[in-house]
XYZ file of C-alpha atoms in Angstrom:
446
model
C 18.409 -177.757 44.894
C 16.865 -175.817 47.686
C 19.601 -173.166 47.656
C 19.309 -172.747 43.912
C 15.573 -172.130 44.088
C 16.013 -169.552 46.800
C 18.627 -167.677 44.759
C 16.423 -167.564 41.650
C 13.449 -166.400 43.671
C 15.537 -163.652 45.263
C 16.880 -162.554 41.852
C 13.454 -162.407 40.231
C 12.073 -160.422 43.146
C 14.902 -157.889 42.900
C 14.254 -157.367 39.166
C 10.463 -156.939 39.616
C 9.467 -153.187 39.820
C 7.513 -151.732 42.724
C 7.692 -154.820 44.835
C 8.444 -153.019 48.075
C 11.567 -153.047 50.167
C 13.210 -156.017 51.673
C 12.481 -156.543 55.317
C 15.632 -156.289 57.228
C 16.640 -158.907 59.628
C 15.197 -158.382 63.067
C 12.656 -155.750 61.888
C 9.152 -156.014 63.310
C 7.455 -153.339 60.991
C 4.679 -154.655 58.810
C 4.789 -153.886 55.116
C 1.744 -152.369 53.411
C 0.622 -153.067 49.910
C 0.643 -150.279 47.248
C -3.136 -150.441 46.967
C -3.531 -149.695 50.689
C -1.179 -146.695 50.468
C -3.254 -145.196 47.639
C -6.463 -145.505 49.644
C -5.078 -143.504 52.585
C -3.821 -140.620 50.429
C -5.176 -137.178 51.469
C -7.481 -135.387 49.040
C -7.208 -131.607 48.347
C -9.596 -129.303 50.200
C -12.541 -128.267 47.995
C -12.842 -124.598 47.016
C -15.277 -122.466 49.015
C -18.108 -120.582 47.345
C -17.105 -117.121 46.034
C -18.309 -114.312 48.256
C -20.202 -111.298 46.950
C -18.412 -108.030 46.199
C -17.920 -105.590 49.058
C -19.151 -102.042 48.838
C -15.611 -100.753 48.403
C -15.067 -103.126 45.462
C -18.288 -101.955 43.867
C -17.242 -98.331 44.263
C -13.856 -99.132 42.750
C -15.503 -100.888 39.817
C -17.816 -97.957 39.214
C -14.846 -95.604 39.358
C -12.931 -97.677 36.795
C -15.965 -97.783 34.530
C -16.306 -94.022 34.787
C -12.664 -93.514 33.884
C -13.139 -95.563 30.731
C -15.801 -93.241 29.293
C -15.151 -90.114 27.262
C -16.940 -87.832 29.748
C -14.807 -85.242 31.511
C -14.887 -85.636 35.337
C -15.298 -81.860 35.659
C -18.654 -82.170 33.863
C -20.102 -83.969 36.867
C -18.850 -81.220 39.156
C -20.392 -78.601 36.909
C -23.716 -80.477 36.793
C -23.846 -80.481 40.585
C -22.939 -76.788 40.838
C -25.445 -75.608 38.236
C -28.247 -77.904 39.416
C -28.474 -79.972 36.209
C -30.389 -83.222 36.669
C -29.008 -86.631 35.598
C -31.503 -86.712 32.708
C -30.184 -83.431 31.347
C -26.609 -84.628 31.819
C -27.365 -87.859 29.918
C -28.854 -85.886 27.042
C -25.777 -83.670 26.886
C -23.468 -86.705 26.862
C -25.523 -88.413 24.147
C -25.179 -85.424 21.851
C -21.601 -84.478 22.704
C -19.995 -87.949 22.744
C -22.274 -89.676 20.194
C -23.604 -92.324 22.585
C -26.695 -94.306 21.536
C -28.739 -94.070 18.367
C -29.884 -90.860 16.764
C -33.512 -91.367 17.687
C -32.657 -92.119 21.274
C -30.354 -89.100 21.610
C -32.964 -86.823 20.057
C -35.588 -88.073 22.473
C -33.271 -87.534 25.450
C -32.410 -84.040 24.290
C -36.107 -83.211 23.920
C -36.817 -84.472 27.427
C -33.877 -82.525 28.807
C -35.125 -79.313 27.220
C -38.572 -79.784 28.701
C -37.076 -80.588 32.065
C -34.769 -77.566 31.951
C -37.676 -75.262 31.177
C -39.467 -76.496 34.253
C -36.334 -75.988 36.328
C -35.574 -72.478 35.124
C -37.832 -70.940 37.721
C -36.080 -72.544 40.678
C -32.633 -74.113 40.947
C -29.788 -74.324 43.424
C -26.691 -72.118 43.328
C -23.457 -73.164 45.023
C -21.310 -70.379 46.499
C -17.740 -70.695 47.738
C -17.647 -68.769 51.002
C -14.388 -68.043 52.897
C -14.050 -69.467 56.371
C -10.868 -68.464 58.230
C -8.071 -69.782 55.956
C -10.252 -72.122 53.868
C -13.510 -72.078 51.899
C -16.899 -73.690 52.378
C -19.750 -74.426 50.001
C -23.070 -72.684 50.558
C -26.096 -73.955 48.609
C -29.017 -71.543 48.203
C -32.038 -71.417 45.964
C -32.267 -68.820 43.218
C -35.468 -67.564 44.870
C -33.663 -66.616 48.092
C -34.149 -62.963 49.045
C -31.301 -60.519 49.583
C -31.757 -60.495 53.363
C -31.901 -64.278 53.437
C -28.754 -64.446 51.321
C -26.856 -62.137 53.679
C -28.054 -64.082 56.712
C -26.943 -67.405 55.243
C -23.544 -66.011 54.214
C -22.845 -64.569 57.653
C -23.872 -67.793 59.348
C -21.586 -69.773 57.060
C -18.662 -67.387 57.569
C -19.375 -66.984 61.308
C -18.865 -63.232 61.231
C -20.835 -60.291 62.579
C -23.327 -58.047 60.850
C -20.741 -55.255 60.570
C -19.088 -57.125 57.679
C -22.101 -56.604 55.426
C -20.655 -53.386 54.025
C -17.728 -55.088 52.249
C -19.143 -58.161 50.497
C -18.187 -58.813 46.907
C -18.236 -61.677 44.430
C -16.371 -62.994 41.396
C -17.778 -65.447 38.827
C -15.568 -68.528 38.681
C -16.516 -69.416 35.110
C -15.191 -66.130 33.729
C -11.610 -65.841 32.396
C -8.872 -65.499 35.009
C -6.628 -63.386 32.786
C -6.817 -60.485 33.338
C -7.556 -60.995 36.999
C -11.251 -60.222 37.620
C -12.160 -57.428 40.016
C -14.746 -58.332 42.692
C -18.129 -56.642 42.344
C -19.640 -55.118 45.464
C -22.908 -56.545 46.736
C -24.373 -53.647 48.737
C -27.998 -53.262 47.640
C -30.841 -55.483 46.552
C -30.337 -54.229 42.986
C -26.806 -55.629 43.013
C -28.211 -58.952 44.206
C -30.805 -58.962 41.418
C -28.037 -58.305 38.909
C -26.115 -61.264 40.337
C -29.141 -63.553 39.973
C -29.745 -62.351 36.414
C -26.116 -63.060 35.514
C -26.326 -66.602 36.887
C -29.631 -67.292 35.119
C -28.321 -65.985 31.810
C -25.185 -68.102 31.962
C -27.181 -71.193 32.948
C -29.516 -70.755 29.974
C -26.508 -70.288 27.707
C -24.927 -73.480 29.009
C -28.097 -75.548 28.561
C -28.592 -74.157 25.070
C -25.043 -74.926 24.008
C -25.224 -78.501 25.376
C -21.649 -78.792 26.460
C -18.798 -76.950 28.073
C -16.910 -77.731 31.180
C -16.287 -74.707 33.370
C -17.416 -74.530 36.954
C -20.315 -72.448 38.159
C -21.148 -70.771 41.414
C -19.702 -67.676 43.015
C -16.802 -66.844 45.251
C -16.986 -64.205 47.939
C -13.678 -62.519 48.844
C -12.334 -63.149 52.313
C -12.953 -60.730 55.146
C -11.466 -60.521 58.595
C -13.151 -63.073 60.891
C -15.166 -61.587 63.729
C -17.052 -62.974 66.696
C -19.317 -65.980 66.082
C -22.817 -65.169 64.896
C -25.308 -64.906 67.744
C -29.094 -64.856 67.910
C -29.056 -61.049 68.042
C -27.688 -60.883 64.491
C -30.913 -62.351 63.133
C -32.867 -59.636 64.920
C -30.622 -56.989 63.352
C -31.458 -58.352 59.911
C -35.127 -58.029 60.745
C -34.553 -54.437 61.871
C -32.804 -53.635 58.574
C -35.771 -55.026 56.663
C -38.148 -52.959 58.817
C -36.132 -49.776 58.135
C -36.208 -50.390 54.379
C -39.946 -51.026 54.464
C -40.739 -47.943 56.551
C -38.589 -45.547 54.490
C -39.363 -47.080 51.071
C -39.458 -44.468 48.290
C -41.922 -44.827 45.429
C -39.788 -42.699 43.099
C -36.811 -45.027 43.481
C -38.619 -48.384 43.178
C -39.056 -49.051 46.884
C -35.515 -48.213 47.995
C -35.013 -46.578 51.379
C -34.434 -42.833 50.918
C -34.094 -39.719 53.056
C -36.158 -36.850 51.626
C -34.979 -33.285 52.241
C -37.241 -30.277 52.636
C -36.387 -29.120 49.095
C -37.449 -32.448 47.634
C -34.005 -33.955 47.125
C -33.438 -37.613 47.941
C -30.547 -39.392 49.616
C -30.545 -43.150 49.189
C -29.418 -45.058 52.264
C -26.437 -47.305 51.654
C -26.126 -50.762 53.172
C -23.598 -49.467 55.672
C -26.131 -46.869 56.861
C -28.734 -49.563 57.444
C -26.251 -51.680 59.405
C -25.377 -48.786 61.729
C -29.029 -47.850 62.106
C -30.082 -51.412 63.015
C -27.246 -51.693 65.527
C -28.322 -48.464 67.231
C -31.913 -49.703 67.441
C -30.686 -52.947 68.972
C -28.848 -50.929 71.621
C -31.987 -48.803 72.308
C -30.264 -45.692 70.939
C -32.546 -45.084 67.937
C -35.944 -45.909 66.448
C -37.142 -47.062 63.043
C -39.093 -43.899 62.213
C -36.367 -41.372 63.141
C -33.010 -40.998 61.412
C -30.209 -41.204 64.023
C -27.657 -38.411 64.222
C -24.812 -40.926 64.074
C -25.448 -41.456 60.362
C -24.534 -37.804 59.588
C -26.863 -37.767 56.611
C -26.540 -34.003 56.118
C -22.775 -34.246 55.727
C -23.073 -37.078 53.234
C -25.600 -35.131 51.171
C -23.349 -32.071 51.051
C -20.411 -34.222 50.023
C -22.412 -35.704 47.159
C -23.417 -32.221 46.016
C -19.808 -31.021 46.061
C -18.710 -34.014 44.016
C -21.418 -33.446 41.397
C -20.700 -29.716 41.174
C -16.976 -30.366 40.793
C -17.631 -32.726 37.884
C -19.924 -30.230 36.156
C -17.470 -27.352 36.674
C -14.640 -29.423 35.250
C -16.663 -30.183 32.143
C -17.537 -26.499 31.632
C -14.004 -25.192 32.186
C -12.153 -27.920 30.353
C -14.389 -28.228 27.305
C -12.961 -25.260 25.365
C -9.308 -26.237 25.292
C -6.306 -23.882 25.104
C -6.469 -20.426 23.501
C -4.559 -21.331 20.309
C -7.047 -24.123 19.662
C -10.048 -21.849 20.243
C -8.832 -19.377 17.575
C -8.847 -22.146 14.954
C -12.257 -23.583 15.844
C -15.570 -22.210 14.496
C -17.539 -20.127 17.010
C -20.321 -22.653 17.521
C -17.844 -25.203 18.914
C -17.004 -23.162 22.007
C -20.462 -21.830 22.779
C -20.818 -18.428 21.022
C -24.389 -17.082 21.304
C -26.528 -17.422 18.153
C -26.997 -13.628 17.750
C -23.203 -13.195 17.370
C -22.901 -15.827 14.642
C -22.972 -14.747 10.973
C -25.801 -15.961 8.771
C -24.678 -18.440 6.073
C -26.120 -16.466 3.107
C -24.956 -12.915 3.995
C -21.604 -13.241 2.179
C -19.950 -10.692 4.461
C -17.574 -10.929 7.323
C -18.771 -10.208 10.831
C -17.217 -7.096 12.365
C -17.878 -8.230 15.904
C -14.750 -9.411 17.692
C -14.601 -12.969 18.873
C -15.077 -12.928 22.639
C -12.219 -14.360 24.563
C -13.486 -16.618 27.317
C -12.353 -15.481 30.708
C -10.068 -17.888 32.472
C -11.749 -19.852 35.200
C -10.733 -18.864 38.710
C -8.372 -21.285 40.374
C -10.076 -23.829 42.579
C -9.385 -23.060 46.219
C -8.720 -26.239 48.096
C -8.514 -26.344 51.820
C -6.762 -29.706 51.751
C -4.162 -31.015 49.275
C -4.781 -33.784 46.790
C -4.106 -37.274 48.092
C -1.515 -37.980 45.364
C 0.589 -34.924 46.201
C 0.234 -35.622 49.899
C 1.529 -39.202 49.510
C 4.543 -37.965 47.539
C 5.229 -35.410 50.272
C 5.225 -38.208 52.844
C 7.893 -40.106 50.916
C 10.078 -37.006 50.537
C 9.789 -36.053 54.207
C 12.877 -36.888 56.238
C 10.977 -38.127 59.279
C 7.890 -39.723 57.748
C 9.656 -41.251 54.757
C 12.682 -42.503 56.653
C 11.381 -46.082 56.718
C 11.001 -46.206 52.926
C 7.329 -47.232 52.945
C 6.766 -45.813 49.418
C 3.333 -44.360 50.172
C 2.840 -43.036 46.631
C 2.190 -46.562 45.346
C -1.267 -46.349 46.957
C -2.256 -43.258 44.934
C -4.119 -45.178 42.220
C -5.968 -47.304 44.758
C -7.061 -44.212 46.695
C -8.440 -42.693 43.500
C -10.257 -45.920 42.636
C -12.168 -45.959 45.937
C -13.026 -42.237 45.731
C -10.495 -40.788 48.197
C -9.345 -37.730 46.228
C -8.383 -35.169 48.876
C -6.842 -35.424 52.285
C -10.107 -34.708 54.097
C -11.663 -37.726 52.352
C -9.156 -39.920 54.142
C -10.434 -38.639 57.485
C -13.939 -39.836 56.644
C -12.795 -43.450 56.858
C -14.394 -44.912 59.950
C -11.473 -46.877 61.382
C -8.031 -48.266 60.729
C -9.533 -51.680 59.982
C -11.828 -50.167 57.352
C -8.902 -48.446 55.598
C -6.904 -51.665 55.756
C -9.764 -53.548 54.117
C -10.305 -50.958 51.377
C -6.650 -50.498 50.455
C -5.467 -54.098 51.018
C -2.569 -52.887 53.155
C -1.205 -54.005 56.502
C -2.557 -52.625 59.746
C 0.557 -50.622 60.661
C 0.661 -48.708 57.366
C -3.044 -47.885 57.605
C -2.603 -46.572 61.136
C 0.361 -44.403 60.105
C -1.568 -42.856 57.189
C -4.537 -41.941 59.380
C -2.185 -40.505 62.001
C -0.344 -38.348 59.445
C -3.634 -37.200 57.924
C -4.994 -36.101 61.297
C -1.815 -34.182 62.086
C -1.767 -32.357 58.735
C -5.470 -31.514 58.890
C -5.026 -29.994 62.323
C -2.194 -27.844 60.979
C -4.365 -26.724 58.055
C -7.249 -25.815 60.330
C -4.977 -23.918 62.696
C -3.369 -21.978 59.835
C -6.810 -21.147 58.435
C -7.965 -19.749 61.782
C -4.797 -17.669 62.240
């Protein structure tokens, strides 16, 4: 009976689920109940509190929000360049993209107009100034004077005062096709014209309430010079003193040189730069015109240019002889006493005077176009195939008409800057011009 009970107990225990494992013979390990195993089970680690967003995450979120709007990213750049406040920008967006209600957009536009009127008198202009092989931004107020503008530009470019004679600008918001030509910025009148152009475009932009182009100005690159020193500021002050001392009432305060006959010669910016440099070197004074400027030669050159233009108009206005015979007398300048009265009904017996041909213009030096072609056809000078005649149009554009005009260029670097050519070609042209002029002078003396 005892064995039977043991077998049934063993069988029922084997069929019962989750009753544990049988203890092997000779094992000393204690068995644990299922309830005790559940109590010792490890719990998961609780979640930590979420940290706040970092600054980089906030910037990224703002960037993503900005990309989701309909506003063009270039509009923000233009607002910064043209000095448009955030209120004005919000009013423009409300009207252009239809954001907000009508009443709210109208109120914002009204506030923007009032704000723009108060800002018209003074705002900031951003210029793109060349610096070596890159560009830098220069921010100046619209109330900055011409001398202050030049000083700030030279400090930003880190060049000397001698580069003031070749500064130009191009408006970036104007069409790029055809390629715009830089405008020279030599006098205070040119600077006033620049400010007026910027103000007019800014008013047009605010009135139109939209648009995307960039503002500001770009100044063409010049050759870098020595870093700007403290003496350059003193030279600017000397230039201002020269303009103030020699101010002419007839020409709205511009510095002029008055001749004994009453004629005026207006000093160019390059003249003022040379004059201030000579004063800095103790070689000149403010009240006396230095001989290095060669004012008399410049005046005579201006007179010759004006007389040549007037003579060309007088000689070339009549046309060829066959055309004169078919034109009425009053068209080629017949005196009134030789013209027939309209109501006489007769034919004038006086012969029509034949205008005498104008004497040929005697030129001491050849024209620059013919001289460049002669260089190309010369066996020695044109052997390298430089094709000098391609510079003929550029010479005419800068006012170099005859060969002696080329000799008036101050240096090889100046010619290189004017003509946009390499240094070696500029040096060769000046060398050839000096040689040919010496031959002309020698032949004239003989």
